[in-house]
mmCIF file of C-alpha atoms in Angstrom:
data_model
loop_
_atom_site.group_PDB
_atom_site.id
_atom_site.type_symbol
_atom_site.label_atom_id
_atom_site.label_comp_id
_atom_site.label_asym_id
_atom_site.label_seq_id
_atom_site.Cartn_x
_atom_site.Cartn_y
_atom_site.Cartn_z
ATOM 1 C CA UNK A 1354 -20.861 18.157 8.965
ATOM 2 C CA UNK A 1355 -20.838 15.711 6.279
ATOM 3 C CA UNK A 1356 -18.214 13.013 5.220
ATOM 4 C CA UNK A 1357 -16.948 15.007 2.457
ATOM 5 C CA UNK A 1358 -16.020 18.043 4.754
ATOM 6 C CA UNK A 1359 -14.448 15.465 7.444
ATOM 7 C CA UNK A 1360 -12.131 14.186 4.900
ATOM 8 C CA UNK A 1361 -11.394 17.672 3.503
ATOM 9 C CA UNK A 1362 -10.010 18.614 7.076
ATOM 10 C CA UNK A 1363 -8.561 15.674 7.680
ATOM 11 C CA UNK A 1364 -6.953 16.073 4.227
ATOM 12 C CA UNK A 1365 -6.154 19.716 4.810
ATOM 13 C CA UNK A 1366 -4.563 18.889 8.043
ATOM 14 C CA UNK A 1367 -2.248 16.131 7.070
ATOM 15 C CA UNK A 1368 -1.292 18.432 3.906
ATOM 16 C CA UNK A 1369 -0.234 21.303 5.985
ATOM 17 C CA UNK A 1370 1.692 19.185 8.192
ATOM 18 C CA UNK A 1371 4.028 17.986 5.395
ATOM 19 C CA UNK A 1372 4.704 20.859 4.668
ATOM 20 C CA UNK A 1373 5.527 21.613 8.294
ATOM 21 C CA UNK A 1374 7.982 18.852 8.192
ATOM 22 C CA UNK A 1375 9.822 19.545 5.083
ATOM 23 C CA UNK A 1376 10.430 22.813 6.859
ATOM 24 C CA UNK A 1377 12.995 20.899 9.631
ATOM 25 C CA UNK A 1378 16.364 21.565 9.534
ATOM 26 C CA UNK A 1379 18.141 17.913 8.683
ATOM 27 C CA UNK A 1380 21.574 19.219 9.838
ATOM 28 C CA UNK A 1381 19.828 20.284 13.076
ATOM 29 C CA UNK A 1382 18.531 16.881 13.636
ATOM 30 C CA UNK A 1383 21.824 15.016 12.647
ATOM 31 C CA UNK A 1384 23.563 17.523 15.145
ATOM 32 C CA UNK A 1385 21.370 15.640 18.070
ATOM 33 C CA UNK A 1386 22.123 12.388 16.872
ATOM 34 C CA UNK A 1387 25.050 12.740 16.953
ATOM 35 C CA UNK A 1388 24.848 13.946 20.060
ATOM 36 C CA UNK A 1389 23.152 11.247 21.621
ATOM 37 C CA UNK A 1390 25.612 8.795 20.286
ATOM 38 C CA UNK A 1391 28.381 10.944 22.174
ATOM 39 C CA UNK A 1392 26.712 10.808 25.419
ATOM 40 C CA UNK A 1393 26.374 6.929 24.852
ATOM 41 C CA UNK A 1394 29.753 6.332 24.409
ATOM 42 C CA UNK A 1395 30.850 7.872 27.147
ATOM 43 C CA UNK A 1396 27.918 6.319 29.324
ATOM 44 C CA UNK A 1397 26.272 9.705 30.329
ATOM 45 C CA UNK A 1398 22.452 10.180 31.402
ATOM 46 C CA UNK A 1399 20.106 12.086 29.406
ATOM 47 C CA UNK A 1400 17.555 13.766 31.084
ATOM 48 C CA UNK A 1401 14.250 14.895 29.156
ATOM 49 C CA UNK A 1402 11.199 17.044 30.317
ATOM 50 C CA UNK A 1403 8.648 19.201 29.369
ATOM 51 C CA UNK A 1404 5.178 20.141 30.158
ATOM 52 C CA UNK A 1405 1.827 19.409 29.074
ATOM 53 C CA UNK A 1406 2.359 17.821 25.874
ATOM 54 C CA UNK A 1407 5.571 17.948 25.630
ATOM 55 C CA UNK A 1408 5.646 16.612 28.878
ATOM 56 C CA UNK A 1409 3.678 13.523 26.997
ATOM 57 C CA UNK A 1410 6.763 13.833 24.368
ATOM 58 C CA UNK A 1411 9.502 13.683 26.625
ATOM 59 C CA UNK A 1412 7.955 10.407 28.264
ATOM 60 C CA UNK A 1413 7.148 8.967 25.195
ATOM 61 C CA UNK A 1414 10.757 9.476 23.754
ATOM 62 C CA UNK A 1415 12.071 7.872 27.132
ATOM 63 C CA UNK A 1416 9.743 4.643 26.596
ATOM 64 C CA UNK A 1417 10.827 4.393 23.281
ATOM 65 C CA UNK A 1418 14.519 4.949 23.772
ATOM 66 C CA UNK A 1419 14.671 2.382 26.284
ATOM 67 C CA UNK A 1420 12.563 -0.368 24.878
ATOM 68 C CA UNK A 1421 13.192 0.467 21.128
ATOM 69 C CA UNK A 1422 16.951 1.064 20.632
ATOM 70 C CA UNK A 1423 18.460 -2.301 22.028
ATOM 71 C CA UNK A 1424 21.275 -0.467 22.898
ATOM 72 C CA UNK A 1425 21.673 0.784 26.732
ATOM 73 C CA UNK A 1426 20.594 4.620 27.172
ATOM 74 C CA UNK A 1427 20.445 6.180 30.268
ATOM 75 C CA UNK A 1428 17.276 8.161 30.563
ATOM 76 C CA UNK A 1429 15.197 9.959 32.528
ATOM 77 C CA UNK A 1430 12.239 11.908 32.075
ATOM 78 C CA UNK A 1431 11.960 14.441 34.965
ATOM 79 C CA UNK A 1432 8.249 15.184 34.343
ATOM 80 C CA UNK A 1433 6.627 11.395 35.144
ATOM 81 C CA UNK A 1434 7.625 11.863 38.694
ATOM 82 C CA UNK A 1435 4.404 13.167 39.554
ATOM 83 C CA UNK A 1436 5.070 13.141 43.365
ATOM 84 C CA UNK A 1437 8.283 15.159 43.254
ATOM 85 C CA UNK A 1438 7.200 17.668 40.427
ATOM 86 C CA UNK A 1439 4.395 18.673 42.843
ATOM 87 C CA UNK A 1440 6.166 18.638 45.956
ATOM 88 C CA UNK A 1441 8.757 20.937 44.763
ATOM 89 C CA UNK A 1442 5.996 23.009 42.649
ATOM 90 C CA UNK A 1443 3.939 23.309 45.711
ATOM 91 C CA UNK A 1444 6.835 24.233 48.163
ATOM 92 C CA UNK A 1445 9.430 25.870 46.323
ATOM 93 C CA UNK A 1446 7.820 26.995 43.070
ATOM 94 C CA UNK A 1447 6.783 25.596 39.474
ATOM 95 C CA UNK A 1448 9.272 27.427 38.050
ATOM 96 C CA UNK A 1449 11.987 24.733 39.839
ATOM 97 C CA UNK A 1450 10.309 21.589 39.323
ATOM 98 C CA UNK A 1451 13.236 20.642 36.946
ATOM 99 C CA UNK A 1452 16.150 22.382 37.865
ATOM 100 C CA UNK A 1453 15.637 21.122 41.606
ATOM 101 C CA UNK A 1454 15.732 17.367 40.166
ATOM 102 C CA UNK A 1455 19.029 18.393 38.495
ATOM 103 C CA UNK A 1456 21.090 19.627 40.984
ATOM 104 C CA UNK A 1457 21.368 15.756 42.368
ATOM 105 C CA UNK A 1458 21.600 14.213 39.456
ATOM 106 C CA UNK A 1459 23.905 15.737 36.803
ATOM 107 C CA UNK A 1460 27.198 15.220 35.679
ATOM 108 C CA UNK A 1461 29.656 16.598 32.690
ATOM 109 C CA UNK A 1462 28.767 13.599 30.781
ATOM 110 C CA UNK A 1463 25.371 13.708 30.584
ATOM 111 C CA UNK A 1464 22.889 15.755 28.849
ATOM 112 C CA UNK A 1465 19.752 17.662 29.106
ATOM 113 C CA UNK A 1466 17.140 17.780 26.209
ATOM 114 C CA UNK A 1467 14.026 20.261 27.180
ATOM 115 C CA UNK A 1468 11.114 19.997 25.075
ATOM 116 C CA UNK A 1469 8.992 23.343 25.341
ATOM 117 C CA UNK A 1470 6.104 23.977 22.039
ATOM 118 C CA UNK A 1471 7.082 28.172 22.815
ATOM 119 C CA UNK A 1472 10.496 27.806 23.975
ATOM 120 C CA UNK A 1473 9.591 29.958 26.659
ATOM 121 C CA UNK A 1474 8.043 27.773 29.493
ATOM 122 C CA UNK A 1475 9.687 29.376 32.308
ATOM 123 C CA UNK A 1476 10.817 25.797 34.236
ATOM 124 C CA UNK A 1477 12.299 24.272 30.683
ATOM 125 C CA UNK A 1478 14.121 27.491 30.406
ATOM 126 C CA UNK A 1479 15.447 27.769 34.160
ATOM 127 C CA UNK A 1480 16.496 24.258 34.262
ATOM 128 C CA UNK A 1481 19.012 24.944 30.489
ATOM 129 C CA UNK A 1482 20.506 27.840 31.952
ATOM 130 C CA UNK A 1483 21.076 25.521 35.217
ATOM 131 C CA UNK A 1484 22.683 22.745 33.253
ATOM 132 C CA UNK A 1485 24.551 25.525 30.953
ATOM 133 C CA UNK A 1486 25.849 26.650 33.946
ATOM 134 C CA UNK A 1487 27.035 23.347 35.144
ATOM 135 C CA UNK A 1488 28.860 22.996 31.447
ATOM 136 C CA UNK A 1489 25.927 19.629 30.477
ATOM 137 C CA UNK A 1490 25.303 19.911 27.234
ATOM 138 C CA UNK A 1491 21.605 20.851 26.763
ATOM 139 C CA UNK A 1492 18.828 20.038 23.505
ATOM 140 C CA UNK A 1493 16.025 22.031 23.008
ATOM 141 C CA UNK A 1494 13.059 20.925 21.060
ATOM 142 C CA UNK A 1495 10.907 24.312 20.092
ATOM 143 C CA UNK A 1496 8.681 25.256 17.873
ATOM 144 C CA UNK A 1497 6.567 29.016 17.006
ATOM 145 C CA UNK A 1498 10.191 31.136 16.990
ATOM 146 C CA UNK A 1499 11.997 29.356 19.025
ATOM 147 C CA UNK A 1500 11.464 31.225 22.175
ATOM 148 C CA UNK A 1501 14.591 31.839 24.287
ATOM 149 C CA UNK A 1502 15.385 27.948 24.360
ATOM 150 C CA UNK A 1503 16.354 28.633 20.188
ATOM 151 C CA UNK A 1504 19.201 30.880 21.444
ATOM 152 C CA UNK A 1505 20.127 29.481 25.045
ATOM 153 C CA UNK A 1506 20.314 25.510 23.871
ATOM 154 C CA UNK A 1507 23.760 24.131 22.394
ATOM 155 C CA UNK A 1508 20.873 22.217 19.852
ATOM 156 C CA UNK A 1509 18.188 23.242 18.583
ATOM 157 C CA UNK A 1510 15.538 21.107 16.648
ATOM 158 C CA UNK A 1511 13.125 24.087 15.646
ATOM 159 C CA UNK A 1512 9.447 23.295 14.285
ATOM 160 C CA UNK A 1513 9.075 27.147 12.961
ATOM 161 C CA UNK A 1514 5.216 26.819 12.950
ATOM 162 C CA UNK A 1515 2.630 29.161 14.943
ATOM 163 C CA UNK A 1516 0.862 25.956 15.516
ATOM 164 C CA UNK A 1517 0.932 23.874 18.781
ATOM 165 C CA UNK A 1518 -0.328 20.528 16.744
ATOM 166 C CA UNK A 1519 1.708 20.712 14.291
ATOM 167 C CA UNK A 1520 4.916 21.424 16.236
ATOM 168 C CA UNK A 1521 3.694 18.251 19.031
ATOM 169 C CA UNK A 1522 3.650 16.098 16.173
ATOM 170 C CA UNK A 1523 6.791 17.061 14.556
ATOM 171 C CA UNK A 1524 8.288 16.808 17.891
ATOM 172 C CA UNK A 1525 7.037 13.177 18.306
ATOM 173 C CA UNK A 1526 7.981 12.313 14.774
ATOM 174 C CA UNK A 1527 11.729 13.399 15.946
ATOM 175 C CA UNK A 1528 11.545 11.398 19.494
ATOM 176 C CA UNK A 1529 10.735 8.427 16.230
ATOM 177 C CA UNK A 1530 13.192 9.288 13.578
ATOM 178 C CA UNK A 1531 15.574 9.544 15.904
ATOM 179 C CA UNK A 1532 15.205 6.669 17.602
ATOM 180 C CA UNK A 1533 14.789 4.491 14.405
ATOM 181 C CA UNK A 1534 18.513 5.932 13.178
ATOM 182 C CA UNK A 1535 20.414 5.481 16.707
ATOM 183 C CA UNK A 1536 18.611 1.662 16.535
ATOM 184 C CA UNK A 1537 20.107 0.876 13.153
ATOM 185 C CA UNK A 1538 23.472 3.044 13.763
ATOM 186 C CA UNK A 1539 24.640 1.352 16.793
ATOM 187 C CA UNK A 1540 22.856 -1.842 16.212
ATOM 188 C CA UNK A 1541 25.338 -2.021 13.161
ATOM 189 C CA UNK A 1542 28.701 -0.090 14.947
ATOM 190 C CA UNK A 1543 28.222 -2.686 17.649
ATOM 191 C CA UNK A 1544 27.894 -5.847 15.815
#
């Protein structure tokens, strides 16, 4: 492979994912910001998880959230507690790893925001339903067709791509944009 055809990918790729981006629903986005803000102000916990790389997301958007906004969030990503997640994947089942962290820890005022590229991963999906069930209002970050996560969350920030990548980086690029608007929002509000 020459220089010319490395470029041409890379070129290829990074035109393709524009495209993928225009392609995100603004309202959709705004609708989780907002939501955010809501859980906030009335001081509830957001809890985040995925796996693999969205697994990578959710920690990432946790980091950032907590070091980037200035303003005090309450977060939790259930998938960097390596211990527990293979404790209860090794003794109860993978498909609890999440939804056995939640039954301690939530509350009407918090939220849940799963992060799943198929919107299918059987865990993500058990631990929604869990949190619907509990009345926590629940974010879903999909991508492909949304999977049953499209339908099941309250929010849905849908990268309609059949393209792992491309969804993982849209999905980090929303962890960013939103935590770049929240930063200036509230840094402003709460002047």
């Amino acid at each position: 492979m020459d220089a010319t055809s490395l470029a041409l990918g890379a070129s290829q790729y990074l035109d393709e994912l524009k495209k993928v981006i225009d392609q995100v629903d603004v309202d959709q986005v705004t609708a989780v910001i907002d939501t955010l803000v809501r859980v906030h102000d009335r001081a509830g916990s957001v809890y985040i998880f995925g796996n693999g790389g969205s697994a990578s997301t959710a920690s990432h958007f946790v980091t950032d959230f907590n070091k980037g906004i200035g303003a005090s969030f309450r977060l939790a990503c259930l998938n960097d507690n390596v211990p527990t997640v293979l404790a209860v994947a090794n003794d109860i089942g993978y498909d609890q790893v999440f939804v056995h962290q939640l039954h301690s820890l939530l509350d009407p005022t918090d939220l849940v925001i799963a992060i799943s590229g198929s919107g299918n991963s059987p865990n993500v999906v058990e631990a929604v339903r869990y949190a619907k069930g509990r009345d926590v209002e629940t974010v879903a970050l999909v991508g492909y067709d949304g999977g049953q996560l499209r339908e099941l969350a309250d929010h849905c920030i849908h990268v309609p791509v059949p393209d792992m990548q491309k969804v993982e980086d849209v999905h980090l690029a929303m962890n960013h944009l939103m935590m770049t608007v929240l930063k200036d929002y509230l840094g402003s509000r709460d002047r």
